[in-house]
PDB file of C-alpha atoms in Angstrom:
ATOM      1  CA  MET K   1      35.215  33.766   4.332  1.00 54.00           C
ATOM      2  CA  PRO K   2      38.782  33.204   3.031  1.00 61.00           C
ATOM      3  CA  VAL K   3      39.102  32.143  -0.600  1.00 78.00           C
ATOM      4  CA  GLU K   4      39.269  28.365  -0.599  1.00 82.00           C
ATOM      5  CA  LEU K   5      40.416  25.827  -3.193  1.00 91.00           C
ATOM      6  CA  ARG K   6      39.892  22.143  -2.414  1.00 92.00           C
ATOM      7  CA  GLU K   7      42.057  20.277  -4.891  1.00 94.00           C
ATOM      8  CA  GLN K   8      40.594  16.847  -4.143  1.00 92.00           C
ATOM      9  CA  ASP K   9      37.079  18.059  -4.971  1.00 92.00           C
ATOM     10  CA  VAL K  10      38.319  19.413  -8.306  1.00 95.00           C
ATOM     11  CA  ARG K  11      39.923  16.056  -9.111  1.00 94.00           C
ATOM     12  CA  THR K  12      36.779  14.194  -8.057  1.00 92.00           C
ATOM     13  CA  MET K  13      34.661  16.328 -10.359  1.00 94.00           C
ATOM     14  CA  TYR K  14      37.057  15.804 -13.277  1.00 96.00           C
ATOM     15  CA  ARG K  15      36.868  12.038 -12.740  1.00 94.00           C
ATOM     16  CA  LEU K  16      33.074  11.964 -12.429  1.00 94.00           C
ATOM     17  CA  LEU K  17      32.628  14.053 -15.576  1.00 96.00           C
ATOM     18  CA  GLN K  18      34.754  11.449 -17.411  1.00 96.00           C
ATOM     19  CA  HIS K  19      36.948  13.962 -19.226  1.00 97.00           C
ATOM     20  CA  GLU K  20      40.083  11.797 -19.217  1.00 96.00           C
ATOM     21  CA  GLY K  21      41.307  11.413 -22.789  1.00 96.00           C
ATOM     22  CA  TYR K  22      39.341  14.464 -23.971  1.00 97.00           C
ATOM     23  CA  LYS K  23      39.713  18.243 -23.741  1.00 98.00           C
ATOM     24  CA  THR K  24      37.934  20.354 -21.123  1.00 98.00           C
ATOM     25  CA  GLN K  25      36.378  23.820 -21.442  1.00 98.00           C
ATOM     26  CA  VAL K  26      36.981  26.080 -18.423  1.00 98.00           C
ATOM     27  CA  HIS K  27      35.551  29.541 -17.864  1.00 98.00           C
ATOM     28  CA  ALA K  28      36.152  32.240 -15.227  1.00 97.00           C
ATOM     29  CA  GLN K  29      33.219  34.652 -14.833  1.00 95.00           C
ATOM     30  CA  ASN K  30      33.628  37.795 -12.746  1.00 92.00           C
ATOM     31  CA  HIS K  31      30.130  38.504 -11.410  1.00 83.00           C
ATOM     32  CA  GLN K  32      31.237  41.627  -9.568  1.00 80.00           C
ATOM     33  CA  GLN K  33      32.382  43.335 -12.794  1.00 86.00           C
ATOM     34  CA  ASN K  34      30.154  41.332 -15.157  1.00 87.00           C
ATOM     35  CA  LYS K  35      33.014  40.211 -17.370  1.00 94.00           C
ATOM     36  CA  ILE K  36      34.816  37.055 -18.476  1.00 95.00           C
ATOM     37  CA  GLU K  37      38.226  36.812 -16.805  1.00 96.00           C
ATOM     38  CA  ASP K  38      39.389  33.814 -18.821  1.00 97.00           C
ATOM     39  CA  ARG K  39      38.137  31.014 -21.062  1.00 97.00           C
ATOM     40  CA  ARG K  40      40.235  28.197 -22.487  1.00 97.00           C
ATOM     41  CA  ILE K  41      40.571  24.510 -23.375  1.00 98.00           C
ATOM     42  CA  LEU K  42      42.685  22.306 -21.065  1.00 98.00           C
ATOM     43  CA  ASP K  43      43.456  18.606 -21.144  1.00 95.00           C
ATOM     44  CA  SER K  44      44.219  17.345 -17.629  1.00 97.00           C
ATOM     45  CA  ALA K  45      43.131  17.658 -14.003  1.00 97.00           C
ATOM     46  CA  ASP K  46      46.557  19.064 -13.104  1.00 97.00           C
ATOM     47  CA  LEU K  47      46.202  21.890 -15.633  1.00 98.00           C
ATOM     48  CA  ILE K  48      42.671  22.653 -14.438  1.00 98.00           C
ATOM     49  CA  ILE K  49      43.867  22.919 -10.839  1.00 97.00           C
ATOM     50  CA  ALA K  50      46.762  25.191 -11.840  1.00 97.00           C
ATOM     51  CA  TRP K  51      44.295  27.378 -13.768  1.00 98.00           C
ATOM     52  CA  ALA K  52      41.873  27.400 -10.829  1.00 97.00           C
ATOM     53  CA  ARG K  53      44.614  28.560  -8.456  1.00 96.00           C
ATOM     54  CA  LYS K  54      45.144  31.596 -10.671  1.00 96.00           C
ATOM     55  CA  PHE K  55      41.493  32.656 -10.930  1.00 96.00           C
ATOM     56  CA  ASN K  56      39.820  31.266  -7.778  1.00 95.00           C
ATOM     57  CA  GLY K  57      38.445  34.166  -5.727  1.00 91.00           C
ATOM     58  CA  ARG K  58      38.759  36.550  -8.679  1.00 92.00           C
ATOM     59  CA  ALA K  59      35.811  34.969 -10.455  1.00 94.00           C
ATOM     60  CA  ASP K  60      33.357  32.069 -10.347  1.00 94.00           C
ATOM     61  CA  LEU K  61      34.961  29.078 -12.059  1.00 96.00           C
ATOM     62  CA  PHE K  62      33.070  26.780 -14.409  1.00 97.00           C
ATOM     63  CA  ILE K  63      33.785  23.604 -16.356  1.00 97.00           C
ATOM     64  CA  GLY K  64      32.081  22.140 -19.394  1.00 98.00           C
ATOM     65  CA  ARG K  65      29.828  19.330 -18.190  1.00 97.00           C
ATOM     66  CA  ASN K  66      30.649  17.374 -21.338  1.00 98.00           C
ATOM     67  CA  PRO K  67      34.194  16.936 -22.714  1.00 98.00           C
ATOM     68  CA  ARG K  68      35.368  18.885 -25.760  1.00 98.00           C
ATOM     69  CA  ASN K  69      37.498  18.286 -28.815  1.00 96.00           C
ATOM     70  CA  GLU K  70      40.427  20.428 -29.992  1.00 93.00           C
ATOM     71  CA  SER K  71      38.092  23.091 -31.434  1.00 92.00           C
ATOM     72  CA  GLY K  72      36.038  23.355 -28.246  1.00 94.00           C
ATOM     73  CA  GLU K  73      32.986  21.474 -29.547  1.00 97.00           C
ATOM     74  CA  VAL K  74      31.265  18.791 -27.467  1.00 98.00           C
ATOM     75  CA  ALA K  75      33.047  15.489 -28.182  1.00 98.00           C
ATOM     76  CA  ALA K  76      30.820  13.170 -26.132  1.00 98.00           C
ATOM     77  CA  ILE K  77      27.917  13.323 -23.700  1.00 98.00           C
ATOM     78  CA  THR K  78      29.031  11.773 -20.436  1.00 97.00           C
ATOM     79  CA  GLY K  79      26.052  12.664 -18.223  1.00 96.00           C
ATOM     80  CA  LEU K  80      23.393  15.196 -17.326  1.00 95.00           C
ATOM     81  CA  SER K  81      22.804  17.481 -14.368  1.00 96.00           C
ATOM     82  CA  ILE K  82      20.255  19.539 -12.472  1.00 97.00           C
ATOM     83  CA  ASP K  83      20.890  22.893 -10.795  1.00 97.00           C
ATOM     84  CA  ILE K  84      18.532  23.952  -7.992  1.00 97.00           C
ATOM     85  CA  ASP K  85      18.871  27.505  -6.682  1.00 96.00           C
ATOM     86  CA  PRO K  86      17.008  29.447  -3.984  1.00 96.00           C
ATOM     87  CA  VAL K  87      14.871  32.261  -5.368  1.00 96.00           C
ATOM     88  CA  ARG K  88      16.680  35.505  -4.498  1.00 94.00           C
ATOM     89  CA  PRO K  89      17.806  38.770  -6.145  1.00 93.00           C
ATOM     90  CA  LYS K  90      20.178  38.245  -9.066  1.00 88.00           C
ATOM     91  CA  GLY K  91      23.875  38.407  -8.210  1.00 85.00           C
ATOM     92  CA  THR K  92      23.398  37.861  -4.466  1.00 91.00           C
ATOM     93  CA  ALA K  93      24.554  34.987  -2.297  1.00 92.00           C
ATOM     94  CA  SER K  94      22.017  32.641  -0.761  1.00 94.00           C
ATOM     95  CA  SER K  95      21.659  32.558   3.004  1.00 94.00           C
ATOM     96  CA  ALA K  96      22.828  29.497   4.930  1.00 93.00           C
ATOM     97  CA  ALA K  97      19.193  28.491   5.440  1.00 96.00           C
ATOM     98  CA  GLN K  98      18.413  28.885   1.725  1.00 96.00           C
ATOM     99  CA  LEU K  99      21.416  26.753   0.788  1.00 95.00           C
ATOM    100  CA  GLN K 100      20.365  23.981   3.170  1.00 95.00           C
ATOM    101  CA  HIS K 101      16.807  24.154   1.809  1.00 96.00           C
ATOM    102  CA  ALA K 102      18.106  23.584  -1.743  1.00 96.00           C
ATOM    103  CA  LEU K 103      20.322  20.704  -0.623  1.00 95.00           C
ATOM    104  CA  HIS K 104      17.376  19.131   1.189  1.00 95.00           C
ATOM    105  CA  ALA K 105      15.415  19.211  -2.065  1.00 96.00           C
ATOM    106  CA  GLY K 106      18.350  17.512  -3.786  1.00 95.00           C
ATOM    107  CA  ARG K 107      18.401  14.749  -1.217  1.00 93.00           C
ATOM    108  CA  LEU K 108      14.663  14.264  -1.642  1.00 95.00           C
ATOM    109  CA  ILE K 109      15.139  13.825  -5.396  1.00 95.00           C
ATOM    110  CA  LEU K 110      17.925  11.286  -4.942  1.00 93.00           C
ATOM    111  CA  ARG K 111      15.830   9.178  -2.573  1.00 93.00           C
ATOM    112  CA  CYS K 112      13.355   8.484  -5.376  1.00 94.00           C
ATOM    113  CA  PRO K 113      14.060   5.183  -7.167  1.00 94.00           C
ATOM    114  CA  GLU K 114      13.919   6.782 -10.624  1.00 93.00           C
ATOM    115  CA  TYR K 115      16.540   9.404  -9.699  1.00 94.00           C
ATOM    116  CA  GLN K 116      18.971   7.393  -7.587  1.00 90.00           C
ATOM    117  CA  GLY K 117      22.644   7.260  -8.508  1.00 90.00           C
ATOM    118  CA  GLY K 118      23.138  11.010  -8.822  1.00 92.00           C
ATOM    119  CA  HIS K 119      26.121  12.856  -7.377  1.00 92.00           C
ATOM    120  CA  LEU K 120      25.057  15.564  -4.916  1.00 93.00           C
ATOM    121  CA  SER K 121      27.068  18.721  -4.357  1.00 93.00           C
ATOM    122  CA  SER K 122      26.735  22.265  -3.105  1.00 93.00           C
ATOM    123  CA  SER K 123      27.422  24.928  -5.724  1.00 93.00           C
ATOM    124  CA  GLY K 124      28.120  27.371  -2.889  1.00 92.00           C
ATOM    125  CA  ASN K 125      24.674  28.939  -3.222  1.00 93.00           C
ATOM    126  CA  GLY K 126      22.459  26.040  -4.288  1.00 95.00           C
ATOM    127  CA  CYS K 127      22.314  22.355  -5.114  1.00 95.00           C
ATOM    128  CA  HIS K 128      23.847  20.549  -8.057  1.00 95.00           C
ATOM    129  CA  ILE K 129      23.111  16.910  -8.977  1.00 95.00           C
ATOM    130  CA  TYR K 130      25.050  15.062 -11.662  1.00 95.00           C
ATOM    131  CA  TRP K 131      24.194  11.686 -13.190  1.00 95.00           C
ATOM    132  CA  GLY K 132      27.041  10.063 -15.117  1.00 95.00           C
ATOM    133  CA  PHE K 133      26.551   7.601 -17.956  1.00 95.00           C
ATOM    134  CA  PRO K 134      28.403   4.252 -17.901  1.00 94.00           C
ATOM    135  CA  VAL K 135      28.996   4.596 -21.651  1.00 95.00           C
ATOM    136  CA  PRO K 136      29.409   8.092 -23.169  1.00 96.00           C
ATOM    137  CA  ILE K 137      27.049   9.084 -25.992  1.00 97.00           C
ATOM    138  CA  LYS K 138      28.900  10.027 -29.173  1.00 95.00           C
ATOM    139  CA  THR K 139      26.079  10.434 -31.711  1.00 94.00           C
ATOM    140  CA  GLU K 140      22.659  12.109 -32.001  1.00 94.00           C
ATOM    141  CA  PHE K 141      23.575  15.010 -29.719  1.00 96.00           C
ATOM    142  CA  GLU K 142      20.590  17.097 -30.776  1.00 93.00           C
ATOM    143  CA  SER K 143      18.033  14.431 -29.880  1.00 95.00           C
ATOM    144  CA  PHE K 144      19.717  13.981 -26.496  1.00 96.00           C
ATOM    145  CA  GLU K 145      19.126  17.649 -25.667  1.00 96.00           C
ATOM    146  CA  GLY K 146      15.383  17.058 -26.046  1.00 96.00           C
ATOM    147  CA  LYS K 147      15.554  14.145 -23.615  1.00 96.00           C
ATOM    148  CA  ALA K 148      17.604  16.204 -21.147  1.00 97.00           C
ATOM    149  CA  LYS K 149      15.064  19.025 -21.348  1.00 97.00           C
ATOM    150  CA  ALA K 150      12.223  16.582 -20.615  1.00 97.00           C
ATOM    151  CA  PHE K 151      14.179  15.169 -17.652  1.00 97.00           C
ATOM    152  CA  GLU K 152      14.669  18.671 -16.274  1.00 97.00           C
ATOM    153  CA  GLU K 153      10.935  19.372 -16.574  1.00 97.00           C
ATOM    154  CA  ALA K 154      10.170  16.099 -14.772  1.00 97.00           C
ATOM    155  CA  ILE K 155      12.323  17.283 -11.855  1.00 97.00           C
ATOM    156  CA  ARG K 156      10.396  20.576 -11.754  1.00 97.00           C
ATOM    157  CA  ASN K 157       7.100  18.681 -11.705  1.00 96.00           C
ATOM    158  CA  PHE K 158       8.417  16.423  -8.962  1.00 96.00           C
ATOM    159  CA  LEU K 159       9.187  19.394  -6.697  1.00 96.00           C
ATOM    160  CA  VAL K 160       6.072  21.449  -7.440  1.00 94.00           C
ATOM    161  CA  ASN K 161       3.582  21.705  -4.542  1.00 89.00           C
ATOM    162  CA  LYS K 162       6.056  20.046  -2.167  1.00 93.00           C
ATOM    163  CA  PRO K 163       7.355  21.996   0.862  1.00 93.00           C
ATOM    164  CA  GLU K 164      10.873  21.004  -0.193  1.00 92.00           C
ATOM    165  CA  GLY K 165      10.372  22.789  -3.503  1.00 93.00           C
ATOM    166  CA  GLU K 166       9.099  26.109  -2.137  1.00 95.00           C
ATOM    167  CA  ASN K 167      11.088  29.209  -3.126  1.00 96.00           C
ATOM    168  CA  LEU K 168      13.420  27.141  -5.296  1.00 97.00           C
ATOM    169  CA  HIS K 169      14.132  27.391  -8.993  1.00 96.00           C
ATOM    170  CA  VAL K 170      15.329  24.546 -11.236  1.00 97.00           C
ATOM    171  CA  ASP K 171      17.602  26.296 -13.718  1.00 96.00           C
ATOM    172  CA  SER K 172      17.487  25.494 -17.420  1.00 96.00           C
ATOM    173  CA  ILE K 173      20.836  23.762 -18.083  1.00 97.00           C
ATOM    174  CA  PHE K 174      19.880  20.933 -20.464  1.00 97.00           C
ATOM    175  CA  ASP K 175      22.053  22.121 -23.369  1.00 97.00           C
ATOM    176  CA  ASN K 176      25.008  19.889 -24.235  1.00 97.00           C
ATOM    177  CA  PRO K 177      27.748  22.611 -24.056  1.00 97.00           C
ATOM    178  CA  ARG K 178      26.569  23.674 -20.564  1.00 97.00           C
ATOM    179  CA  LEU K 179      29.153  24.980 -18.097  1.00 97.00           C
ATOM    180  CA  VAL K 180      28.737  24.050 -14.416  1.00 96.00           C
ATOM    181  CA  LYS K 181      30.365  25.295 -11.224  1.00 95.00           C
ATOM    182  CA  ILE K 182      33.687  23.607 -10.418  1.00 95.00           C
ATOM    183  CA  ALA K 183      33.445  21.798  -7.093  1.00 93.00           C
ATOM    184  CA  GLY K 184      36.246  22.779  -4.739  1.00 93.00           C
ATOM    185  CA  THR K 185      36.325  26.409  -5.887  1.00 94.00           C
ATOM    186  CA  THR K 186      34.896  29.500  -4.205  1.00 91.00           C
ATOM    187  CA  ALA K 187      31.490  30.888  -5.189  1.00 90.00           C
ATOM    188  CA  THR K 188      31.924  34.671  -5.401  1.00 88.00           C
ATOM    189  CA  LYS K 189      28.388  36.039  -5.633  1.00 88.00           C
ATOM    190  CA  GLY K 190      27.457  38.627  -3.027  1.00 85.00           C
ATOM    191  CA  TYR K 191      29.817  40.173  -0.485  1.00 81.00           C
ATOM    192  CA  PRO K 192      33.161  38.438   0.221  1.00 84.00           C
ATOM    193  CA  SER K 193      31.941  37.624   3.731  1.00 84.00           C
ATOM    194  CA  GLU K 194      29.164  35.559   2.113  1.00 83.00           C
ATOM    195  CA  TRP K 195      31.379  33.526  -0.240  1.00 85.00           C
ATOM    196  CA  ARG K 196      31.395  29.737   0.165  1.00 86.00           C
ATOM    197  CA  CYS K 197      33.361  26.905  -1.360  1.00 86.00           C
ATOM    198  CA  ALA K 198      31.432  24.601  -3.704  1.00 84.00           C
ATOM    199  CA  ARG K 199      31.692  21.096  -2.235  1.00 82.00           C
ATOM    200  CA  TYR K 200      30.854  17.507  -2.978  1.00 67.00           C
ATOM    201  CA  LEU K 201      28.903  16.231   0.007  1.00 66.00           C
ATOM    202  CA  SER K 202      29.684  12.526  -0.230  1.00 55.00           C
ATOM    203  CA  ALA K 203      32.060  10.487  -2.336  1.00 39.00           C
ATOM    204  CA  ILE K 204      30.384   7.129  -1.661  1.00 34.00           C
ATOM    205  CA  ASN K 205      26.623   7.181  -1.143  1.00 36.00           C
ATOM    206  CA  TRP K 206      25.178  10.218  -2.875  1.00 34.00           C
ATOM    207  CA  GLY K 207      21.533   9.299  -2.273  1.00 34.00           C
ATOM    208  CA  SER K 208      21.869   9.451   1.510  1.00 32.00           C
ATOM    209  CA  ALA K 209      24.352  12.328   1.781  1.00 30.00           C
TER     210      ALA K 209
END
C-alpha cells in the first residue's frame, strides 16, 4: 500500500498520552535493515508530525508512552498500555484476518467492566490498548512498574483458554520508558504491499469500537 501519514491520529495520540508541557521521546526503527534511523527528544505535536513526515515509510515510528524531561528520563507516568500481536514469524506482517482477530480480542477486553475506558487502536499488525490516568503519577516509578506488570499478566490470564485469545501474544511492555507505535504512521514490517497505517478506531466510545 502507499505510505500513509494521518496527521489527526498523531495529534490524537499526543493528546491522549498527555505529553503537553513535557518532552517526548521519538524513535525510528528500520526493521528491514535492523538499524535505528533516528532517535530524539521533541516538545510539541507539530514537531513530532514534521519528524514523522521525514521518516514515515523509511522506518517504524515510535513514541515514548510516558513523557520525558530534558535528559530523556521519564518525567511522569500518564497511563499504561497493552500490546496484543498475532503469533507469526518475526519481522513479518500479520494477515488481514490475524489483525482483525487481535482487534476482536481487544474489544473483548474493553467490554469487561474492570477494563473499560481504554483507547483501542490498530498498530498496523496487532492491537494496542491505552488507559490514561486522570492525574499523572510523579513519584514511586519503580513500584508502579510492578503494578503494570501484574496488570499485563491479568490480561494474559483473561485471554487464556478463550477462542479470542488463540494464536495471540500479549507483549511485555510494562516498563515505564516503553516506546509504542505512533498512530497515524505506516507499519513497515513485511513486504511493502503488506504495510498498513496504524489507526485509532474510535475517538469517542473505545469500548464499543
